[in-house]
Tab-separated table of C-alpha atoms in Angstrom:
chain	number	residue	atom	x	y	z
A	1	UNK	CA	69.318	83.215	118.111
A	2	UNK	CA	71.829	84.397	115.549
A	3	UNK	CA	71.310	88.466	115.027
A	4	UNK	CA	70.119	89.274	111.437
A	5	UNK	CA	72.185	91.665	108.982
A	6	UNK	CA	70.861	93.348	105.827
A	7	UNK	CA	72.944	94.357	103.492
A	8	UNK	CA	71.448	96.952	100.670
A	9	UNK	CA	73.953	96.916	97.298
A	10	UNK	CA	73.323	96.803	93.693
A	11	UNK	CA	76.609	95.143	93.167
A	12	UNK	CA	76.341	91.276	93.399
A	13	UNK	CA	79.879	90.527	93.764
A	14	UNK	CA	80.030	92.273	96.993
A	15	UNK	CA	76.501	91.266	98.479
A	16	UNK	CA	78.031	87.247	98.043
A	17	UNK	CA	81.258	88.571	99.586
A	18	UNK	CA	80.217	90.231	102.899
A	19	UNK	CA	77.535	87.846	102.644
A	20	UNK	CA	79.703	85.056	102.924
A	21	UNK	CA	82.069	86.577	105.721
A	22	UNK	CA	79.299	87.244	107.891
A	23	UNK	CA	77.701	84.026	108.138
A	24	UNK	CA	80.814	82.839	108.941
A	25	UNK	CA	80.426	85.178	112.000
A	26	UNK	CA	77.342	83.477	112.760
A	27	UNK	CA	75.004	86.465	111.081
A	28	UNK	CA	71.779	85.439	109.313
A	29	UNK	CA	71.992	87.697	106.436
A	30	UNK	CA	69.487	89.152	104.051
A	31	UNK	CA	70.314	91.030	100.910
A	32	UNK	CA	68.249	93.527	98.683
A	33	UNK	CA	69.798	94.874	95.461
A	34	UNK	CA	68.253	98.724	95.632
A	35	UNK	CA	67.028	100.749	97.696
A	36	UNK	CA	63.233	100.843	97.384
A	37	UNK	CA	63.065	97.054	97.751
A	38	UNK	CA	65.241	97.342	101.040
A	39	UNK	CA	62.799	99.761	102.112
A	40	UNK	CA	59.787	97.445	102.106
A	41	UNK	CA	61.213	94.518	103.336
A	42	UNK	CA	62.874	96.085	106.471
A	43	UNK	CA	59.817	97.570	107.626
A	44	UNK	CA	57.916	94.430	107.009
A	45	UNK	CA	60.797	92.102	108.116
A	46	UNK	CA	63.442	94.089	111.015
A	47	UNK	CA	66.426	93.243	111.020
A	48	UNK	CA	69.165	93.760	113.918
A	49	UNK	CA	71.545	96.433	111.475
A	50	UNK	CA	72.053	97.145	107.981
A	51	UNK	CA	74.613	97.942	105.950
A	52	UNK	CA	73.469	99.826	103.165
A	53	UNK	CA	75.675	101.127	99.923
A	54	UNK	CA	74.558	105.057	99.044
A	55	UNK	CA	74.538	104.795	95.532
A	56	UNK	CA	71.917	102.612	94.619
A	57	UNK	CA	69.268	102.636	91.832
A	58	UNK	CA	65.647	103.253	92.035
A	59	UNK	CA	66.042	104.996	95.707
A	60	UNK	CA	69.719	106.181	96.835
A	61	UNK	CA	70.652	104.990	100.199
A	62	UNK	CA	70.432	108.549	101.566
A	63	UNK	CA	67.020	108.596	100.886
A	64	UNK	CA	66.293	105.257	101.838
A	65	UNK	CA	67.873	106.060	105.281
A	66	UNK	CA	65.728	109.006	105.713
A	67	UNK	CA	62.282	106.944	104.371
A	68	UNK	CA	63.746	104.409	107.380
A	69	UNK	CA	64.086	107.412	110.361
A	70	UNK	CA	60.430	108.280	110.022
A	71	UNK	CA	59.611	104.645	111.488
A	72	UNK	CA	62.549	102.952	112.725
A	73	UNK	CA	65.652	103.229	114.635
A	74	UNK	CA	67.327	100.588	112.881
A	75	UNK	CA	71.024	100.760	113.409
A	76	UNK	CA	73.153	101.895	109.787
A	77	UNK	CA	76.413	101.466	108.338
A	78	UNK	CA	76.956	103.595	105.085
A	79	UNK	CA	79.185	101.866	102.461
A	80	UNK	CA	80.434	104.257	99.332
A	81	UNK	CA	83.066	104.442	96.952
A	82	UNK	CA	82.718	107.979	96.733
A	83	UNK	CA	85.573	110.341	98.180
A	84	UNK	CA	83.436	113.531	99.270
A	85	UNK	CA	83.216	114.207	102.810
A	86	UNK	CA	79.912	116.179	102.084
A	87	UNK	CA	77.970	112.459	101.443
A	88	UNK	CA	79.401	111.657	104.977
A	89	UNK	CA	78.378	114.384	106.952
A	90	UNK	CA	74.980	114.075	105.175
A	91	UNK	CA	74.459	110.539	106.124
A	92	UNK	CA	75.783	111.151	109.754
A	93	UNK	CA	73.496	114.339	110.548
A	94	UNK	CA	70.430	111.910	109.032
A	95	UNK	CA	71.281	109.180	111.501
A	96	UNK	CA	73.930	107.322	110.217
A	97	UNK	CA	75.666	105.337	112.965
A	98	UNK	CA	79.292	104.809	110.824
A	99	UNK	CA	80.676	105.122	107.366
A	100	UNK	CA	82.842	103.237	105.571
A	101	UNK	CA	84.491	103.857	102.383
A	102	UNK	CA	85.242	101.319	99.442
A	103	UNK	CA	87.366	99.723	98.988
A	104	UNK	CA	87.121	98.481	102.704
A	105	UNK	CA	88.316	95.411	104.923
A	106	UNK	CA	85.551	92.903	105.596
A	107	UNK	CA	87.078	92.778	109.501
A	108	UNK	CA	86.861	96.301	109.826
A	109	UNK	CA	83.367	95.713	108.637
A	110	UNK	CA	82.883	93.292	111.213
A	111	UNK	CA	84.808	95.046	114.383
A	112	UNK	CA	82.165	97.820	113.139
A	113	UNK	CA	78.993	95.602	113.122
A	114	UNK	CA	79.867	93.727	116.685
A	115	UNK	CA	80.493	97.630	118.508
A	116	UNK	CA	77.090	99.180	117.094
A	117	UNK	CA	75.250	95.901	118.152
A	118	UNK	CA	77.253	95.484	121.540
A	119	UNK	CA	75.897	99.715	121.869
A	120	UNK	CA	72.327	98.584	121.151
A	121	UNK	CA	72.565	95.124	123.682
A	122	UNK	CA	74.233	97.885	126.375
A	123	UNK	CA	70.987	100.609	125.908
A	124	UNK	CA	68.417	98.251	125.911
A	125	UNK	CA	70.434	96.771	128.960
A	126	UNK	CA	69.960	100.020	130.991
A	127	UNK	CA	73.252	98.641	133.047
A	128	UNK	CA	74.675	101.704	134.883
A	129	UNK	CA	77.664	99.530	135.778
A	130	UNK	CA	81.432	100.085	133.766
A	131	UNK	CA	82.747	97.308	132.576
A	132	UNK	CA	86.410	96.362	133.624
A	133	UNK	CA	88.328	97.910	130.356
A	134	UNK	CA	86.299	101.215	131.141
A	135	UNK	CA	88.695	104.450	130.757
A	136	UNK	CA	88.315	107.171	132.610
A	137	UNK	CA	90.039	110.884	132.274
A	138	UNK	CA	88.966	112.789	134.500
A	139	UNK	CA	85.385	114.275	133.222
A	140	UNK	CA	85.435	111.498	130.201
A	141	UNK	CA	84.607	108.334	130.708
A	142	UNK	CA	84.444	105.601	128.121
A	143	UNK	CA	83.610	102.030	127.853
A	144	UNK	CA	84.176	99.933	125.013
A	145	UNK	CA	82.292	96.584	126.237
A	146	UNK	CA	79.385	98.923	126.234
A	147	UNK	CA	80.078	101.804	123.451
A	148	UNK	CA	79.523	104.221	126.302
A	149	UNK	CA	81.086	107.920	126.546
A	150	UNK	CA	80.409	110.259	128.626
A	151	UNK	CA	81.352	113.955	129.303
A	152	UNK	CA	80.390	115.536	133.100
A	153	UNK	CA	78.120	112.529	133.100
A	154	UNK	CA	76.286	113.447	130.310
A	155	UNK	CA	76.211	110.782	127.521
A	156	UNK	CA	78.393	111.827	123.942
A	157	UNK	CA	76.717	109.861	120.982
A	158	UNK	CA	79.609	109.221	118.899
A	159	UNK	CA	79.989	106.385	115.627
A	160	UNK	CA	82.151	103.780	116.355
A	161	UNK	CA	85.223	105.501	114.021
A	162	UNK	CA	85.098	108.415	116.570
A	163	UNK	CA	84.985	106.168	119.390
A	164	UNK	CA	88.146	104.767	118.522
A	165	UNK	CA	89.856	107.909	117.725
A	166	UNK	CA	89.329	109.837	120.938
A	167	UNK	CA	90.413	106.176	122.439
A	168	UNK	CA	92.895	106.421	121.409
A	169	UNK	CA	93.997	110.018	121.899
A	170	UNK	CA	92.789	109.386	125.890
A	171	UNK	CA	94.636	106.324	126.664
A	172	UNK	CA	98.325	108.475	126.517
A	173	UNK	CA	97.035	111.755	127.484
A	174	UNK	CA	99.950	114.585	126.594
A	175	UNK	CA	100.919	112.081	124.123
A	176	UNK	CA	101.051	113.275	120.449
A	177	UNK	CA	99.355	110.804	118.001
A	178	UNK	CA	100.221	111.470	114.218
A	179	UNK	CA	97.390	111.308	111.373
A	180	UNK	CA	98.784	107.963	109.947
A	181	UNK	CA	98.617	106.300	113.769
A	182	UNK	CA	94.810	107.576	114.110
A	183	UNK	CA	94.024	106.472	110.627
A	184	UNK	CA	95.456	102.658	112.394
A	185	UNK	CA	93.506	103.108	115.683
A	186	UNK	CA	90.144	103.679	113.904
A	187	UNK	CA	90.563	101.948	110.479
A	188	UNK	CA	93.287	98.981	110.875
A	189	UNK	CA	96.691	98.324	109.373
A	190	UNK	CA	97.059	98.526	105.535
A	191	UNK	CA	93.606	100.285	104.925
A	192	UNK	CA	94.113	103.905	102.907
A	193	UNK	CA	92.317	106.839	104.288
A	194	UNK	CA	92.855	110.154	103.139
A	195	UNK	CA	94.200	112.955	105.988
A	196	UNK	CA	91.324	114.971	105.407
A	197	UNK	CA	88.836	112.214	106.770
A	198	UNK	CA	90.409	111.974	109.966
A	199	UNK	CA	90.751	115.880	110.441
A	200	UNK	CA	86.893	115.893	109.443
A	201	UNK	CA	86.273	113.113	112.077
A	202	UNK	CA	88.521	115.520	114.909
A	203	UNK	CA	85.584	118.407	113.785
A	204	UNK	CA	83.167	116.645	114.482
A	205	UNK	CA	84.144	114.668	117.928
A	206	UNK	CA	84.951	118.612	119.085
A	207	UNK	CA	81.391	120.096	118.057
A	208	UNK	CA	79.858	116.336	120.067
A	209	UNK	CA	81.379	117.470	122.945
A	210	UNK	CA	80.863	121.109	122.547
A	211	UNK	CA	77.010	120.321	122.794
A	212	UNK	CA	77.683	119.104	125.822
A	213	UNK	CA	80.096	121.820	127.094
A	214	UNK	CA	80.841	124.627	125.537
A	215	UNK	CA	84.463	125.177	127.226
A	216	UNK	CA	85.243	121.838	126.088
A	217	UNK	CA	88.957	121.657	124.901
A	218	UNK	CA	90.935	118.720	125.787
A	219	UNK	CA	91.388	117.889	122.068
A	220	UNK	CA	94.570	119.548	121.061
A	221	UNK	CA	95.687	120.450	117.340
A	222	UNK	CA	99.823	119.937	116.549
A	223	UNK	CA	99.976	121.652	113.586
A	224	UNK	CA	101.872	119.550	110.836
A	225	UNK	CA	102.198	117.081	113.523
A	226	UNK	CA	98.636	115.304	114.771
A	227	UNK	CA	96.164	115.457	117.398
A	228	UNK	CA	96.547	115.100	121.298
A	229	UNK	CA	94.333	114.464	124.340
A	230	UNK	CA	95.133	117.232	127.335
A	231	UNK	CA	96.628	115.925	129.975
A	232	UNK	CA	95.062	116.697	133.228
A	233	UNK	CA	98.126	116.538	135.204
C-alpha cells in the first residue's frame, strides 16, 4: 500500500510540481491550499507525513502545526521562502521534524521524506538490532537504515539535516570539514544555503546532546575554518 503525502501550499504551481515528483515515487498525494482546510482534513483523513509551506492564508503553517500537536504525531516537513532562522527554530521547538528552504531540490525533498518515514517504520518496529551501515564512535552510535542516534545509549532526536551533518563530521573523526562541504553532506550539490544555517544547525546538534550529557564535547569549532568530530584516538 503506497504511503500517503500531504502537501499544505497556497501556491498551485508548486503543489502540481512536488505533486507530480512524488507520485512518481510511488506516493499517493493529497493537497490542501491553506492551512485551516489542511487542518480538518488531516485529522479526519491521516496521512503518513506532510509537507506543509509556513506562510499560508487563513491559518499559517506554524499554527496549523501546533492545532496538529494537540492530537497527532503526524510527521512534518516545513517549506518557506523566508530567510530568518527565528521561523526555524520556532517550527523545530513546536515539533517540526525538518525544514527546508525555497527555493529547494525536489530530491532533497524526497531523500528527506524516505529518512523521516524509514524513522517512523524503525520506531514502530521496536528492532533493537543495527543495521549493517550502522556507525559507531565510541559513545555515538548512528544508523541511517533506521534514523537512529544514540549518545551513552540514550536515544538523540535529531531532524534528518542534523543527522547528516554530525554523519558526516563522525565518519573522519579529527578530520576538518569546511561550511561549504557540510552545506553538501546535508543539502546536496548546487543547492545555496547561507553559512549561518549550518552554524545554527551545529547549536543546536550541541544543546541535543548536551541534554543528554552535559560534558558533551566531541563537536569541535575551527574558527574561520569549519567544524570537526573529536577523535577518540
Amino acid at each position: 500500500m503506497a504511503q500517503r503525502i500531504a502537501l499544505v501550499d497556497d501556491d498551485q504551481n508548486i503543489l502540481a510540481s512536488v505533486s507530480i515528483t512524488l507520485e512518481t515515487e510511488g506516493f499517493e498525494i493529497v493537497t490542501y491550499t491553506d492551512g485551516a482546510e489542511a487542518l480538518r482534513g488531516l485529522l479526519a483523513d491521516p496521512v503518513d507525513l506532510a509537507v506543509l509551506d509556513i506562510k499560508m492564508p487563513r491559518m499559517d503553517g506554524m499554527e496549523l502545526l501546533q492545532r496538529l500537536r494537540v492530537k497527532s504525531s503526524l510527521p512534518v516537513i516545513f517549506l518557506t521562502s523566508k530567510d530568518d532562522e527565528v521561523d526555524e527554530l520556532m517550527g523545530l521547538r513546536m515539533g517540526a521534524d525538518d525544514y527546508i528552504k525555497k527555493p529547494f531540490s525536489q530530491r532533497l525533498l524526497i531523500e528527506r521524506i524516505r529518512a523521516i518515514l524509514r524513522r517512523g517504520e524503525a520506531g514502530r518496529d521496536g528492532a533493537p538490532d543495527l543495521s549493517d551501515k550502522a556507525l559507531i564512535r565510541g559513545e555515538l552510535v548512528m544508523d541511517p537504515e533506521r534514523h537512529l542516534c544514540t549518545w551513552k545509549g540514550e536515544p538523540v532526536n535529531l531532524t534528518v539535516t542534523e543527522f547528516l551533518l554530525l554523519q558526516s563530521l563522525a565518519q573522519r573523526p579529527g578530520h576538518v570539514k569546511s561550511r561549504d562541504q557540510l552545506i553538501d553532506a546535508a543539502y546536496g550539490e548546487h543547492i545555496y544555503v547561507d553559512d549561518r544555517t549550518i552554524d545554527s544547525h551545529i547549536k543546536r546538534l550541541r544543546k541535543k546532546f548536551r541534554e543528554v550529557d552535559t560534558e558533551f564535547s566531541d563537536i569541535e569549532t575551527l574558527y574561520g575554518v569549519g567544524y570537526r568530530y573529536k577523535d577518540a584516538g
